[in-house]
């Protein structure tokens, strides 16, 4: 942020303020703004406006309806449950992986990062199908585990199954987001702390974690937001039969029956507000944490 | 028996040997400088002493305990790193108190020790600053305090001053030496700066390509270098090979003859006796308080340093002079 | 040495974990028959042959490629000049832009499609059901990547010095941009294009809700054949995965060149 600001501020200070001097250059921004307005701002505006559009004039009827309905409340709870679990597990695995990734030789590391990058593309519908093959009712792993007697049956099409599939697509994202943060750790810190009597875990707890905590937290927020907004995998896996907030929204605008776009708008606003709230808290925590160098 | 005894120490990385069969001992309270060019293995040696690198052979004994196989946590060794290695998320007080907290000392003990050491390194008032809010010299003092507060048996410093600018460096090295004397702390100080080494040390270990080639008091290392490398490394030196020796003194030599530029006396041609060498001034360079002449005698160019006493005293190019070199200032080196 | 081994084991476990679904899909797509057994009975490439002879698949794949390429072309033409103008003429706008490009990131596609579906169903811009609406939406998907990459490149060069030098040598501003600045943006731009390409090929939400089968894309096709043979869908998933693999490979190659330059 600071970097982006400094040249801008310097240039602004150095030039006389004549807003229309560069009007021809400004024309080049027009297509950009039009596209952004048409396909991002306008729909968002529509959603916000119509969320407070009742059958008889403006009001918060839809919000009241949503909060009163156990069905919609369950959709939120399911989404939150799956998002929190999958972000937490994904983050933990990514954290352990990224920490070790920094300690293997450069060539291996580059290869693994490239591979992780590729698997981050395996999401949505193709991922759902891949999971059906591995751990579906007749999936290879399911059969294997059943043969060994470890499981009776596994329901991929349930909350647990969705948590698993969400966790899978969170891992590569988490690794890619976290791995650069580990570069901030100086090897001398570990050695200095060892000479001061700290065991390895004490080094991690007292020295390393505080340094990468903002990155960990920021990654968690991104993963969480990603999971809350995800739709394709769950929809493909359960054909829209699992009650998630995104599935509810989509079915209210594109289902076969009961189209209620205004209600969908209200649900969308609630979802977006939730995400905005989470991101704001993240920003506030980041501001409060120390600023290294 | 010395306080620290190191014998037969060796360290290899893959096929390359950094050092081999290194041995030395330190007395209690001694300040020793490990001096050598960059890449000669100083840091590696220090890290082996600290337990951060595992030696392939050799023993390290401190005050009678063999610590060769102890973990770094148990060695009682303090170390100051070149780039300070301060923990960025901790304040000055938290950085310095880290080692005490790891020992799980009671809070009031920690407070007391912190106060003492913060006064010692003159950081009062900076306790709640973060490392990024400090100047280089202040950071280095935090690093020093952090290493000192746990009362280590040996203090290791790896080029602690090389990232600082000249004036702060001079101040800080006085301060380090002063604190070391007050605490009577056995100290091994690594540097590649011979001036720093001479100013600070009780003894200097000169290291060359993984060997300690001379371990002596500063004056001895300077005036009686054991090898050609030491002679060259410790300030400027005239090194004469066998042919030049024969021309100048009429007898040959094995190896080289080392003569410091300031130990050669310049005489007016008239004052020169039969034992003095006749010579001609070729050039001079002003080094501040010293003028360095390049003087040619019997086909050999020698450097001669002389105090700068003003314009009138300057010997012009082409002057005929005599050179007087005392026998004890000539030193044969390997 | 023990620590080394631990780190290698962790990395190996991570790779294995991530590779399981890919390898299983590959095996399944190559299996002749794989009923209720743990390992397949036989191997064959017939699913791939069947897939690559299926006109519906080929047309869906073609649609996806066409929409993605069109989007990237449009994005390049719109975003590159815009970023340049922001940095050269209106540097104070960079902050605003950074916030704006976060919007498509922060608002889930499901939410945008609620508004899009109502706004463009009819009226002056009846775009729903046509590929045009996807091109517009995909523009917003590609935007954050492309803007970030281009902004980083521009920040890394001395833009004003370069332009001043070119002006002093007699070049007009557009010529100076094309001849002096644009070549420096090329690698970064290409890397972000490949990355966006693989993202767009995998896009399902907009395609399914806004267009569906009226202009079927790869992902929608994949979804619609979910009831046919699992081997067949596996062959689709693998074909798609290999394609994105090549794209990300190009992107990382270019990214590496960029960081070395
Ligand atoms: N971890 C390591 N792996 C391989 N070689 C190393 C390692 N650490 C040091 N070396 C080599 O050991 C030699 C001595 O290094 P070092 O002790 O850092 O020298 P100094 O501190 O005197 O500059 C160098 O040639 C260096 O390349
Ligand atoms: Mg060193």
CSV table of N, CA, C and O in Angstrom, one decimal, chain A residues 60-146:
chain,number,residue,atom,x,y,z
A,60,UNK,N,-37.6,-4.2,5.0
A,60,UNK,CA,-36.7,-5.2,5.3
A,60,UNK,C,-37.4,-6.6,5.4
A,60,UNK,O,-36.9,-7.5,6.1
A,61,UNK,N,-38.5,-6.7,4.7
A,61,UNK,CA,-39.3,-7.9,4.8
A,61,UNK,C,-38.5,-9.1,4.5
A,61,UNK,O,-38.6,-10.2,5.2
A,62,UNK,N,-37.7,-9.1,3.4
A,62,UNK,CA,-37.0,-10.3,3.0
A,62,UNK,C,-36.0,-10.7,4.0
A,62,UNK,O,-35.8,-11.9,4.3
A,63,UNK,N,-35.4,-9.7,4.6
A,63,UNK,CA,-34.4,-10.1,5.7
A,63,UNK,C,-35.1,-10.7,6.8
A,63,UNK,O,-34.6,-11.7,7.4
A,64,UNK,N,-36.2,-10.2,7.2
A,64,UNK,CA,-37.0,-10.7,8.3
A,64,UNK,C,-37.4,-12.2,8.0
A,64,UNK,O,-37.2,-13.1,8.8
A,65,UNK,N,-37.8,-12.3,6.7
A,65,UNK,CA,-38.3,-13.7,6.3
A,65,UNK,C,-37.1,-14.7,6.4
A,65,UNK,O,-37.3,-15.8,6.9
A,66,UNK,N,-35.9,-14.2,6.0
A,66,UNK,CA,-34.8,-15.1,6.0
A,66,UNK,C,-34.4,-15.5,7.4
A,66,UNK,O,-34.2,-16.7,7.7
A,67,UNK,N,-34.3,-14.5,8.3
A,67,UNK,CA,-33.9,-14.8,9.6
A,67,UNK,C,-34.9,-15.6,10.4
A,67,UNK,O,-34.6,-16.4,11.3
A,68,UNK,N,-36.2,-15.5,9.9
A,68,UNK,CA,-37.2,-16.3,10.6
A,68,UNK,C,-37.3,-17.7,10.1
A,68,UNK,O,-37.8,-18.6,10.8
A,69,UNK,N,-36.7,-18.0,8.9
A,69,UNK,CA,-36.9,-19.3,8.3
A,69,UNK,C,-35.8,-20.2,8.8
A,69,UNK,O,-34.6,-20.0,8.5
A,70,UNK,N,-36.1,-21.4,9.4
A,70,UNK,CA,-35.1,-22.4,9.8
A,70,UNK,C,-34.3,-22.9,8.6
A,70,UNK,O,-33.1,-23.2,8.7
A,71,UNK,N,-35.0,-22.9,7.5
A,71,UNK,CA,-34.4,-23.5,6.2
A,71,UNK,C,-33.2,-22.6,5.8
A,71,UNK,O,-32.1,-23.1,5.6
A,72,UNK,N,-33.4,-21.3,5.7
A,72,UNK,CA,-32.4,-20.4,5.3
A,72,UNK,C,-31.3,-20.3,6.4
A,72,UNK,O,-30.1,-20.1,6.1
A,73,UNK,N,-31.7,-20.3,7.7
A,73,UNK,CA,-30.7,-20.3,8.7
A,73,UNK,C,-29.8,-21.5,8.6
A,73,UNK,O,-28.6,-21.4,8.8
A,74,UNK,N,-30.4,-22.6,8.3
A,74,UNK,CA,-29.6,-23.8,8.2
A,74,UNK,C,-28.6,-23.7,7.0
A,74,UNK,O,-27.5,-24.2,7.1
A,75,UNK,N,-29.1,-23.1,5.9
A,75,UNK,CA,-28.2,-22.9,4.8
A,75,UNK,C,-26.9,-22.1,5.3
A,75,UNK,O,-25.8,-22.4,4.9
A,76,UNK,N,-27.2,-21.0,6.0
A,76,UNK,CA,-26.0,-20.2,6.5
A,76,UNK,C,-25.2,-21.1,7.4
A,76,UNK,O,-23.9,-21.0,7.3
A,77,UNK,N,-25.8,-21.8,8.3
A,77,UNK,CA,-25.0,-22.6,9.3
A,77,UNK,C,-24.2,-23.6,8.6
A,77,UNK,O,-23.0,-23.8,8.8
A,78,UNK,N,-24.8,-24.3,7.6
A,78,UNK,CA,-24.1,-25.3,6.8
A,78,UNK,C,-22.9,-24.7,6.1
A,78,UNK,O,-21.8,-25.2,6.1
A,79,UNK,N,-23.1,-23.5,5.5
A,79,UNK,CA,-22.0,-22.8,4.7
A,79,UNK,C,-20.9,-22.5,5.7
A,79,UNK,O,-19.7,-22.7,5.4
A,80,UNK,N,-21.3,-21.9,6.8
A,80,UNK,CA,-20.3,-21.5,7.8
A,80,UNK,C,-19.5,-22.7,8.3
A,80,UNK,O,-18.3,-22.7,8.4
A,81,UNK,N,-20.3,-23.8,8.6
A,81,UNK,CA,-19.7,-25.0,9.2
A,81,UNK,C,-18.6,-25.5,8.2
A,81,UNK,O,-17.5,-25.7,8.6
A,82,UNK,N,-19.1,-25.7,7.0
A,82,UNK,CA,-18.1,-26.3,6.0
A,82,UNK,C,-17.0,-25.3,5.7
A,82,UNK,O,-15.8,-25.7,5.6
A,83,UNK,N,-17.3,-24.0,5.6
A,83,UNK,CA,-16.2,-23.1,5.3
A,83,UNK,C,-15.2,-23.0,6.4
A,83,UNK,O,-14.0,-23.0,6.2
A,84,UNK,N,-15.6,-23.0,7.7
A,84,UNK,CA,-14.7,-22.9,8.8
A,84,UNK,C,-13.8,-24.2,8.9
A,84,UNK,O,-12.6,-24.1,9.0
A,85,UNK,N,-14.5,-25.3,8.8
A,85,UNK,CA,-13.8,-26.6,8.9
A,85,UNK,C,-12.8,-26.7,7.8
A,85,UNK,O,-11.6,-27.0,8.0
A,86,UNK,N,-13.2,-26.4,6.5
A,86,UNK,CA,-12.3,-26.7,5.4
A,86,UNK,C,-11.2,-25.6,5.4
A,86,UNK,O,-10.0,-26.0,5.1
A,87,UNK,N,-11.5,-24.4,5.8
A,87,UNK,CA,-10.4,-23.4,5.8
A,87,UNK,C,-9.4,-23.7,6.9
A,87,UNK,O,-8.2,-23.6,6.8
A,88,UNK,N,-9.9,-24.2,8.1
A,88,UNK,CA,-9.1,-24.5,9.2
A,88,UNK,C,-8.2,-25.7,8.8
A,88,UNK,O,-6.9,-25.6,9.0
A,89,UNK,N,-8.8,-26.8,8.3
A,89,UNK,CA,-8.0,-28.0,8.0
A,89,UNK,C,-7.0,-27.6,6.9
A,89,UNK,O,-5.8,-28.0,6.9
A,90,UNK,N,-7.5,-27.0,5.8
A,90,UNK,CA,-6.7,-26.6,4.7
A,90,UNK,C,-5.5,-25.8,5.1
A,90,UNK,O,-4.4,-26.0,4.7
A,91,UNK,N,-5.8,-24.8,6.0
A,91,UNK,CA,-4.7,-23.9,6.4
A,91,UNK,C,-3.7,-24.7,7.2
A,91,UNK,O,-2.5,-24.5,7.0
A,92,UNK,N,-4.1,-25.6,8.1
A,92,UNK,CA,-3.2,-26.4,8.9
A,92,UNK,C,-2.3,-27.2,8.0
A,92,UNK,O,-1.0,-27.2,8.2
A,93,UNK,N,-2.9,-27.9,7.1
A,93,UNK,CA,-2.1,-28.7,6.2
A,93,UNK,C,-1.1,-27.9,5.3
A,93,UNK,O,0.1,-28.1,5.2
A,94,UNK,N,-1.7,-26.7,4.8
A,94,UNK,CA,-0.9,-25.8,4.0
A,94,UNK,C,0.3,-25.3,4.8
A,94,UNK,O,1.4,-25.1,4.3
A,95,UNK,N,0.0,-25.0,6.1
A,95,UNK,CA,1.1,-24.4,6.9
A,95,UNK,C,2.2,-25.4,7.1
A,95,UNK,O,3.4,-25.0,7.0
A,96,UNK,N,1.9,-26.6,7.5
A,96,UNK,CA,2.9,-27.6,7.7
A,96,UNK,C,3.7,-27.8,6.4
A,96,UNK,O,4.9,-27.9,6.4
A,97,UNK,N,2.9,-27.9,5.3
A,97,UNK,CA,3.5,-28.2,4.0
A,97,UNK,C,4.5,-27.0,3.6
A,97,UNK,O,5.6,-27.2,3.2
A,98,UNK,N,4.0,-25.8,3.7
A,98,UNK,CA,4.7,-24.6,3.3
A,98,UNK,C,6.0,-24.5,4.2
A,98,UNK,O,7.1,-24.1,3.6
A,99,UNK,N,5.9,-24.8,5.5
A,99,UNK,CA,7.1,-24.7,6.3
A,99,UNK,C,8.2,-25.6,5.9
A,99,UNK,O,9.3,-25.3,5.8
A,100,UNK,N,7.7,-26.9,5.5
A,100,UNK,CA,8.7,-27.8,5.0
A,100,UNK,C,9.2,-27.5,3.6
A,100,UNK,O,10.4,-27.8,3.3
A,101,UNK,N,8.3,-26.9,2.8
A,101,UNK,CA,8.7,-26.6,1.5
A,101,UNK,C,9.9,-25.7,1.4
A,101,UNK,O,10.7,-25.7,0.5
A,102,UNK,N,10.0,-24.9,2.4
A,102,UNK,CA,11.1,-23.9,2.4
A,102,UNK,C,12.5,-24.6,2.8
A,102,UNK,O,13.5,-24.0,2.6
A,103,UNK,N,12.4,-25.8,3.3
A,103,UNK,CA,13.6,-26.5,3.8
A,103,UNK,C,14.0,-27.6,2.8
A,103,UNK,O,14.9,-28.3,3.2
A,104,UNK,N,13.4,-27.7,1.6
A,104,UNK,CA,13.9,-28.7,0.7
A,104,UNK,C,14.7,-28.0,-0.4
A,104,UNK,O,14.5,-26.8,-0.6
A,105,UNK,N,15.6,-28.8,-1.1
A,105,UNK,CA,16.4,-28.1,-2.2
A,105,UNK,C,15.6,-27.4,-3.2
A,105,UNK,O,14.4,-27.8,-3.5
A,106,UNK,N,16.2,-26.4,-3.8
A,106,UNK,CA,15.5,-25.4,-4.7
A,106,UNK,C,14.8,-26.1,-5.8
A,106,UNK,O,13.6,-25.7,-6.1
A,107,UNK,N,15.4,-27.1,-6.5
A,107,UNK,CA,14.8,-27.7,-7.6
A,107,UNK,C,13.5,-28.4,-7.3
A,107,UNK,O,12.4,-28.2,-7.9
A,108,UNK,N,13.6,-29.2,-6.2
A,108,UNK,CA,12.4,-29.9,-5.7
A,108,UNK,C,11.3,-28.9,-5.4
A,108,UNK,O,10.1,-29.1,-5.7
A,109,UNK,N,11.7,-27.8,-4.7
A,109,UNK,CA,10.8,-26.8,-4.3
A,109,UNK,C,10.0,-26.2,-5.4
A,109,UNK,O,8.8,-26.2,-5.5
A,110,UNK,N,10.8,-25.8,-6.5
A,110,UNK,CA,10.1,-25.2,-7.6
A,110,UNK,C,9.2,-26.2,-8.3
A,110,UNK,O,8.1,-25.8,-8.7
A,111,UNK,N,9.6,-27.5,-8.4
A,111,UNK,CA,8.7,-28.5,-9.0
A,111,UNK,C,7.4,-28.6,-8.2
A,111,UNK,O,6.3,-28.6,-8.8
A,112,UNK,N,7.5,-28.6,-6.9
A,112,UNK,CA,6.3,-28.8,-6.0
A,112,UNK,C,5.4,-27.6,-6.1
A,112,UNK,O,4.2,-27.7,-6.2
A,113,UNK,N,6.0,-26.4,-6.2
A,113,UNK,CA,5.2,-25.2,-6.3
A,113,UNK,C,4.4,-25.2,-7.6
A,113,UNK,O,3.3,-24.9,-7.7
A,114,UNK,N,5.1,-25.6,-8.7
A,114,UNK,CA,4.5,-25.7,-10.0
A,114,UNK,C,3.3,-26.7,-9.9
A,114,UNK,O,2.2,-26.4,-10.4
A,115,UNK,N,3.6,-27.9,-9.3
A,115,UNK,CA,2.6,-28.9,-9.2
A,115,UNK,C,1.4,-28.4,-8.4
A,115,UNK,O,0.2,-28.6,-8.8
A,116,UNK,N,1.6,-27.7,-7.3
A,116,UNK,CA,0.6,-27.1,-6.5
A,116,UNK,C,-0.3,-26.2,-7.3
A,116,UNK,O,-1.5,-26.1,-7.2
A,117,UNK,N,0.4,-25.3,-8.0
A,117,UNK,CA,-0.2,-24.4,-8.9
A,117,UNK,C,-1.2,-25.1,-9.8
A,117,UNK,O,-2.4,-24.6,-10.0
A,118,UNK,N,-0.8,-26.2,-10.4
A,118,UNK,CA,-1.6,-26.9,-11.3
A,118,UNK,C,-2.8,-27.5,-10.6
A,118,UNK,O,-4.0,-27.4,-11.1
A,119,UNK,N,-2.6,-28.1,-9.4
A,119,UNK,CA,-3.7,-28.7,-8.8
A,119,UNK,C,-4.7,-27.7,-8.3
A,119,UNK,O,-5.9,-28.0,-8.0
A,120,UNK,N,-4.3,-26.4,-8.1
A,120,UNK,CA,-5.2,-25.4,-7.7
A,120,UNK,C,-6.2,-25.1,-8.8
A,120,UNK,O,-7.3,-24.5,-8.6
A,121,UNK,N,-6.0,-25.6,-10.0
A,121,UNK,CA,-7.0,-25.5,-11.1
A,121,UNK,C,-8.0,-26.6,-11.0
A,121,UNK,O,-9.0,-26.5,-11.7
A,122,UNK,N,-7.7,-27.7,-10.3
A,122,UNK,CA,-8.7,-28.7,-10.2
A,122,UNK,C,-9.7,-28.3,-9.1
A,122,UNK,O,-9.5,-28.5,-7.9
A,123,UNK,N,-10.8,-27.7,-9.5
A,123,UNK,CA,-11.8,-27.2,-8.6
A,123,UNK,C,-13.1,-27.4,-9.3
A,123,UNK,O,-13.2,-27.8,-10.5
A,124,UNK,N,-14.2,-27.0,-8.6
A,124,UNK,CA,-15.5,-27.0,-9.2
A,124,UNK,C,-15.9,-28.4,-9.7
A,124,UNK,O,-15.7,-29.4,-9.0
A,125,UNK,N,-16.6,-28.4,-10.9
A,125,UNK,CA,-17.2,-29.6,-11.4
A,125,UNK,C,-16.2,-30.8,-11.5
A,125,UNK,O,-16.4,-31.9,-11.0
A,126,UNK,N,-15.0,-30.5,-12.2
A,126,UNK,CA,-14.1,-31.6,-12.4
A,126,UNK,C,-13.6,-32.2,-11.1
A,126,UNK,O,-13.5,-33.4,-10.9
A,127,UNK,N,-13.5,-31.4,-10.1
A,127,UNK,CA,-13.0,-31.9,-8.8
A,127,UNK,C,-14.1,-32.8,-8.1
A,127,UNK,O,-13.8,-33.8,-7.6
A,128,UNK,N,-15.3,-32.3,-8.3
A,128,UNK,CA,-16.4,-33.1,-7.7
A,128,UNK,C,-16.4,-34.5,-8.3
A,128,UNK,O,-16.5,-35.5,-7.6
A,129,UNK,N,-16.2,-34.6,-9.7
A,129,UNK,CA,-16.2,-35.9,-10.3
A,129,UNK,C,-15.0,-36.7,-9.9
A,129,UNK,O,-15.1,-37.9,-9.7
A,130,UNK,N,-13.8,-36.1,-9.7
A,130,UNK,CA,-12.7,-36.8,-9.3
A,130,UNK,C,-12.9,-37.4,-7.9
A,130,UNK,O,-12.5,-38.5,-7.7
A,131,UNK,N,-13.6,-36.6,-7.1
A,131,UNK,CA,-13.9,-37.2,-5.7
A,131,UNK,C,-14.8,-38.3,-5.7
A,131,UNK,O,-14.7,-39.2,-4.9
A,132,UNK,N,-15.8,-38.2,-6.7
A,132,UNK,CA,-16.7,-39.4,-6.8
A,132,UNK,C,-16.0,-40.6,-7.1
A,132,UNK,O,-16.2,-41.7,-6.5
A,133,UNK,N,-15.0,-40.5,-8.0
A,133,UNK,CA,-14.2,-41.7,-8.4
A,133,UNK,C,-13.4,-42.2,-7.2
A,133,UNK,O,-13.3,-43.4,-7.0
A,134,UNK,N,-12.8,-41.3,-6.4
A,134,UNK,CA,-12.0,-41.8,-5.3
A,134,UNK,C,-12.8,-42.2,-4.1
A,134,UNK,O,-12.6,-43.3,-3.6
A,135,UNK,N,-13.7,-41.4,-3.7
A,135,UNK,CA,-14.4,-41.7,-2.4
A,135,UNK,C,-15.9,-41.7,-2.6
A,135,UNK,O,-16.6,-41.5,-1.6
A,136,UNK,N,-16.4,-41.9,-3.8
A,136,UNK,CA,-17.8,-42.0,-3.9
A,136,UNK,C,-18.3,-43.4,-3.4
A,136,UNK,O,-17.5,-44.1,-2.8
A,137,UNK,N,-19.5,-43.7,-3.6
A,137,UNK,CA,-20.1,-44.9,-3.1
A,137,UNK,C,-19.2,-46.1,-3.5
A,137,UNK,O,-19.0,-47.1,-2.8
A,138,UNK,N,-18.9,-46.1,-4.8
A,138,UNK,CA,-18.0,-47.2,-5.4
A,138,UNK,C,-16.6,-46.7,-5.7
A,138,UNK,O,-15.9,-47.3,-6.5
A,139,UNK,N,-16.2,-45.7,-5.0
A,139,UNK,CA,-14.8,-45.1,-5.2
A,139,UNK,C,-13.8,-46.1,-4.8
A,139,UNK,O,-14.0,-47.0,-3.9
A,140,UNK,N,-12.6,-46.0,-5.4
A,140,UNK,CA,-11.5,-46.9,-5.1
A,140,UNK,C,-11.1,-46.9,-3.7
A,140,UNK,O,-10.9,-48.0,-3.0
A,141,UNK,N,-11.0,-45.7,-3.1
A,141,UNK,CA,-10.6,-45.6,-1.7
A,141,UNK,C,-11.7,-46.1,-0.8
A,141,UNK,O,-11.4,-46.8,0.2
A,142,UNK,N,-12.9,-45.8,-1.1
A,142,UNK,CA,-14.0,-46.3,-0.3
A,142,UNK,C,-14.0,-47.8,-0.2
A,142,UNK,O,-14.1,-48.4,0.9
A,143,UNK,N,-13.8,-48.5,-1.4
A,143,UNK,CA,-13.8,-49.9,-1.4
A,143,UNK,C,-12.6,-50.5,-0.6
A,143,UNK,O,-12.8,-51.4,0.2
A,144,UNK,N,-11.5,-49.8,-0.8
A,144,UNK,CA,-10.3,-50.3,-0.1
A,144,UNK,C,-10.5,-50.2,1.4
A,144,UNK,O,-10.2,-51.2,2.2
A,145,UNK,N,-11.0,-49.1,1.9
A,145,UNK,CA,-11.2,-48.9,3.3
A,145,UNK,C,-12.3,-49.8,3.9
A,145,UNK,O,-12.2,-50.3,5.0
A,146,UNK,N,-13.3,-50.0,3.0
A,146,UNK,CA,-14.3,-50.9,3.5
A,146,UNK,C,-13.8,-52.4,3.6
A,146,UNK,O,-14.1,-53.1,4.5
